[in-house]
Amino acid sequence: MIDPSGPGSAFLLAQLGAYAAGRFAERIAELDLTPPQTGLLRAIAAEPGQSQQALARLLGTPPSRLVALVDGLDERGLVERRRNPDDRRLHALHLTQDGEALLRRIAEVGRAHDDAICGPLDEADRARLRDLLARLADAHGLTPGVHPGYRRL
């Protein structure tokens, strides 16, 4: 039975989401990354060769802000801009070897983070929770794998 006097599910999701986001930011800071940089690396890896404009649309962030993020990752040698063979006015974004290596480290950090947050749950509970959360995200039109925080960058 649900206790009507206790916090609602939406509050608990927000509370845990804020906690999880903060802890993840701390974990990736050890890799000298911010959450937006991490998400951008993942988005580039998911579909190499996308233009900056296409990534800005996918992430829901202003193109000028995305350019600044890409510039920072480019300066660190993690991404590279190549001329788009279909439209030479556009740059196609790709991870460098260093970017791919860092993405593997990010994946390790992400798995450890997931284990730390979901530690009290067994595998069946984790699978059920992922399914429920994915259904809610889909029902609210959220882009899979894209944090809505990009809209506020």
Short mmCIF file of the C-alpha atoms (twelve columns), coordinates in Angstrom:
data_MODEL
# 
_entry.id   MODEL 
# 
loop_
_atom_site.group_PDB 
_atom_site.id 
_atom_site.type_symbol 
_atom_site.label_atom_id 
_atom_site.label_alt_id 
_atom_site.label_comp_id 
_atom_site.label_asym_id 
_atom_site.label_seq_id 
_atom_site.Cartn_x 
_atom_site.Cartn_y 
_atom_site.Cartn_z 
_atom_site.pdbx_PDB_model_num 
ATOM 1   C CA . MET A 1   0.000  0.000  0.000   1 
ATOM 2   C CA . ILE A 2   1.289  3.458  -0.900  1 
ATOM 3   C CA . ASP A 3   1.606  5.930  1.949   1 
ATOM 4   C CA . PRO A 4   -0.256 9.038  0.682   1 
ATOM 5   C CA . SER A 5   1.497  11.216 3.275   1 
ATOM 6   C CA . GLY A 6   4.980  10.326 1.977   1 
ATOM 7   C CA . PRO A 7   6.759  11.885 -0.989  1 
ATOM 8   C CA . GLY A 8   5.350  11.133 -4.414  1 
ATOM 9   C CA . SER A 9   7.122  9.207  -7.145  1 
ATOM 10  C CA . ALA A 10  7.925  12.363 -9.105  1 
ATOM 11  C CA . PHE A 11  9.607  13.898 -6.049  1 
ATOM 12  C CA . LEU A 12  11.615 10.729 -5.408  1 
ATOM 13  C CA . LEU A 13  12.703 10.635 -9.070  1 
ATOM 14  C CA . ALA A 14  13.792 14.285 -8.876  1 
ATOM 15  C CA . GLN A 15  15.585 13.735 -5.564  1 
ATOM 16  C CA . LEU A 16  17.449 10.672 -6.766  1 
ATOM 17  C CA . GLY A 17  18.095 12.224 -10.189 1 
ATOM 18  C CA . ALA A 18  19.703 15.296 -8.663  1 
ATOM 19  C CA . TYR A 19  21.804 13.113 -6.362  1 
ATOM 20  C CA . ALA A 20  22.857 10.781 -9.191  1 
ATOM 21  C CA . ALA A 21  23.699 13.689 -11.521 1 
ATOM 22  C CA . GLY A 22  25.828 15.336 -8.852  1 
ATOM 23  C CA . ARG A 23  27.715 12.143 -8.061  1 
ATOM 24  C CA . PHE A 24  28.279 11.446 -11.768 1 
ATOM 25  C CA . ALA A 25  29.667 14.958 -12.256 1 
ATOM 26  C CA . GLU A 26  32.096 14.324 -9.396  1 
ATOM 27  C CA . ARG A 27  33.181 11.004 -10.892 1 
ATOM 28  C CA . ILE A 28  33.862 12.341 -14.383 1 
ATOM 29  C CA . ALA A 29  35.572 15.444 -13.011 1 
ATOM 30  C CA . GLU A 30  38.367 13.023 -12.138 1 
ATOM 31  C CA . LEU A 31  38.721 12.547 -15.918 1 
ATOM 32  C CA . ASP A 32  38.794 16.351 -16.356 1 
ATOM 33  C CA . LEU A 33  35.348 16.291 -17.970 1 
ATOM 34  C CA . THR A 34  31.988 17.922 -17.382 1 
ATOM 35  C CA . PRO A 35  28.638 16.185 -17.943 1 
ATOM 36  C CA . PRO A 36  27.978 18.150 -21.171 1 
ATOM 37  C CA . GLN A 37  31.388 17.168 -22.569 1 
ATOM 38  C CA . THR A 38  30.753 13.548 -21.648 1 
ATOM 39  C CA . GLY A 39  27.365 13.525 -23.335 1 
ATOM 40  C CA . LEU A 40  28.803 15.145 -26.446 1 
ATOM 41  C CA . LEU A 41  31.543 12.504 -26.696 1 
ATOM 42  C CA . ARG A 42  28.897 9.790  -26.387 1 
ATOM 43  C CA . ALA A 43  26.702 11.424 -29.043 1 
ATOM 44  C CA . ILE A 44  29.603 11.720 -31.490 1 
ATOM 45  C CA . ALA A 45  30.595 8.098  -30.885 1 
ATOM 46  C CA . ALA A 46  27.012 6.901  -31.371 1 
ATOM 47  C CA . GLU A 47  26.892 8.376  -34.879 1 
ATOM 48  C CA . PRO A 48  30.292 9.432  -36.186 1 
ATOM 49  C CA . GLY A 49  30.296 11.991 -38.962 1 
ATOM 50  C CA . GLN A 50  27.340 14.045 -37.783 1 
ATOM 51  C CA . SER A 51  27.507 17.766 -38.389 1 
ATOM 52  C CA . GLN A 52  27.627 20.213 -35.524 1 
ATOM 53  C CA . GLN A 53  24.183 21.436 -36.562 1 
ATOM 54  C CA . ALA A 54  22.738 17.911 -36.440 1 
ATOM 55  C CA . LEU A 55  24.231 17.339 -32.992 1 
ATOM 56  C CA . ALA A 56  22.868 20.663 -31.746 1 
ATOM 57  C CA . ARG A 57  19.382 19.625 -32.907 1 
ATOM 58  C CA . LEU A 58  19.718 16.162 -31.333 1 
ATOM 59  C CA . LEU A 59  20.882 17.587 -28.010 1 
ATOM 60  C CA . GLY A 60  18.479 20.522 -28.082 1 
ATOM 61  C CA . THR A 61  21.254 23.009 -27.398 1 
ATOM 62  C CA . PRO A 62  22.037 26.307 -29.120 1 
ATOM 63  C CA . PRO A 63  24.504 25.739 -31.987 1 
ATOM 64  C CA . SER A 64  26.818 28.467 -30.658 1 
ATOM 65  C CA . ARG A 65  27.108 26.663 -27.314 1 
ATOM 66  C CA . LEU A 66  27.776 23.359 -29.037 1 
ATOM 67  C CA . VAL A 67  30.597 24.940 -31.064 1 
ATOM 68  C CA . ALA A 68  32.256 26.033 -27.811 1 
ATOM 69  C CA . LEU A 69  31.963 22.491 -26.408 1 
ATOM 70  C CA . VAL A 70  33.389 20.976 -29.594 1 
ATOM 71  C CA . ASP A 71  36.206 23.540 -29.615 1 
ATOM 72  C CA . GLY A 72  37.217 22.493 -26.096 1 
ATOM 73  C CA . LEU A 73  37.234 18.801 -26.976 1 
ATOM 74  C CA . ASP A 74  39.078 19.514 -30.230 1 
ATOM 75  C CA . GLU A 75  41.773 21.474 -28.385 1 
ATOM 76  C CA . ARG A 76  42.282 18.461 -26.101 1 
ATOM 77  C CA . GLY A 77  42.666 16.158 -29.109 1 
ATOM 78  C CA . LEU A 78  39.519 14.170 -28.306 1 
ATOM 79  C CA . VAL A 79  37.437 15.047 -31.373 1 
ATOM 80  C CA . GLU A 80  38.240 16.206 -34.853 1 
ATOM 81  C CA . ARG A 81  36.326 18.093 -37.475 1 
ATOM 82  C CA . ARG A 82  36.511 16.712 -40.996 1 
ATOM 83  C CA . ARG A 83  34.981 18.199 -44.074 1 
ATOM 84  C CA . ASN A 84  31.688 16.540 -44.870 1 
ATOM 85  C CA . PRO A 85  32.173 14.850 -48.250 1 
ATOM 86  C CA . ASP A 86  28.528 15.508 -49.168 1 
ATOM 87  C CA . ASP A 87  28.536 19.196 -48.195 1 
ATOM 88  C CA . ARG A 88  31.929 20.838 -47.838 1 
ATOM 89  C CA . ARG A 89  30.378 23.726 -45.881 1 
ATOM 90  C CA . LEU A 90  29.696 21.351 -42.990 1 
ATOM 91  C CA . HIS A 91  32.102 19.725 -40.579 1 
ATOM 92  C CA . ALA A 92  31.671 16.060 -39.732 1 
ATOM 93  C CA . LEU A 93  32.626 15.243 -36.143 1 
ATOM 94  C CA . HIS A 94  34.620 12.163 -35.206 1 
ATOM 95  C CA . LEU A 95  36.364 10.916 -32.088 1 
ATOM 96  C CA . THR A 96  40.128 10.648 -32.228 1 
ATOM 97  C CA . GLN A 97  41.957 7.622  -30.829 1 
ATOM 98  C CA . ASP A 98  42.414 9.561  -27.581 1 
ATOM 99  C CA . GLY A 99  38.680 10.342 -27.587 1 
ATOM 100 C CA . GLU A 100 37.816 6.666  -28.072 1 
ATOM 101 C CA . ALA A 101 40.151 5.676  -25.227 1 
ATOM 102 C CA . LEU A 102 38.589 8.288  -22.957 1 
ATOM 103 C CA . LEU A 103 35.111 7.086  -23.904 1 
ATOM 104 C CA . ARG A 104 36.069 3.584  -22.731 1 
ATOM 105 C CA . ARG A 105 37.135 5.077  -19.385 1 
ATOM 106 C CA . ILE A 106 33.846 7.005  -19.217 1 
ATOM 107 C CA . ALA A 107 31.977 3.725  -19.759 1 
ATOM 108 C CA . GLU A 108 33.857 2.174  -16.834 1 
ATOM 109 C CA . VAL A 109 32.994 5.170  -14.656 1 
ATOM 110 C CA . GLY A 110 29.369 4.936  -15.791 1 
ATOM 111 C CA . ARG A 111 29.119 1.256  -14.879 1 
ATOM 112 C CA . ALA A 112 30.650 1.919  -11.454 1 
ATOM 113 C CA . HIS A 113 28.264 4.835  -10.974 1 
ATOM 114 C CA . ASP A 114 25.263 2.718  -11.932 1 
ATOM 115 C CA . ASP A 115 26.408 0.013  -9.512  1 
ATOM 116 C CA . ALA A 116 26.836 2.571  -6.717  1 
ATOM 117 C CA . ILE A 117 23.414 4.152  -7.258  1 
ATOM 118 C CA . CYS A 118 21.549 0.881  -7.800  1 
ATOM 119 C CA . GLY A 119 23.564 -1.228 -5.354  1 
ATOM 120 C CA . PRO A 120 20.600 -2.131 -3.129  1 
ATOM 121 C CA . LEU A 121 18.744 -3.652 -6.109  1 
ATOM 122 C CA . ASP A 122 19.283 -7.122 -7.543  1 
ATOM 123 C CA . GLU A 123 19.562 -7.676 -11.315 1 
ATOM 124 C CA . ALA A 124 15.836 -8.346 -11.739 1 
ATOM 125 C CA . ASP A 125 14.957 -5.130 -9.868  1 
ATOM 126 C CA . ARG A 126 17.456 -3.160 -11.957 1 
ATOM 127 C CA . ALA A 127 16.016 -4.510 -15.188 1 
ATOM 128 C CA . ARG A 128 12.475 -3.682 -14.061 1 
ATOM 129 C CA . LEU A 129 13.521 -0.189 -12.963 1 
ATOM 130 C CA . ARG A 130 15.243 0.489  -16.312 1 
ATOM 131 C CA . ASP A 131 12.138 -0.703 -18.143 1 
ATOM 132 C CA . LEU A 132 9.809  1.482  -16.085 1 
ATOM 133 C CA . LEU A 133 12.032 4.544  -16.387 1 
ATOM 134 C CA . ALA A 134 12.427 4.025  -20.148 1 
ATOM 135 C CA . ARG A 135 8.646  3.789  -20.509 1 
ATOM 136 C CA . LEU A 136 8.192  7.030  -18.575 1 
ATOM 137 C CA . ALA A 137 10.890 8.809  -20.582 1 
ATOM 138 C CA . ASP A 138 9.311  7.631  -23.843 1 
ATOM 139 C CA . ALA A 139 5.824  8.680  -22.716 1 
ATOM 140 C CA . HIS A 140 7.146  12.187 -22.082 1 
ATOM 141 C CA . GLY A 141 8.904  12.437 -25.439 1 
ATOM 142 C CA . LEU A 142 12.451 12.464 -24.060 1 
ATOM 143 C CA . THR A 143 15.203 11.686 -26.551 1 
ATOM 144 C CA . PRO A 144 16.816 8.363  -25.601 1 
ATOM 145 C CA . GLY A 145 20.327 8.852  -24.245 1 
ATOM 146 C CA . VAL A 146 20.139 12.654 -24.227 1 
ATOM 147 C CA . HIS A 147 20.048 14.523 -20.920 1 
ATOM 148 C CA . PRO A 148 17.460 17.338 -21.035 1 
ATOM 149 C CA . GLY A 149 20.005 19.639 -19.354 1 
ATOM 150 C CA . TYR A 150 21.482 20.429 -22.785 1 
ATOM 151 C CA . ARG A 151 18.505 22.688 -23.413 1 
ATOM 152 C CA . ARG A 152 19.787 25.002 -20.659 1 
ATOM 153 C CA . LEU A 153 23.440 25.211 -21.758 1 
# 
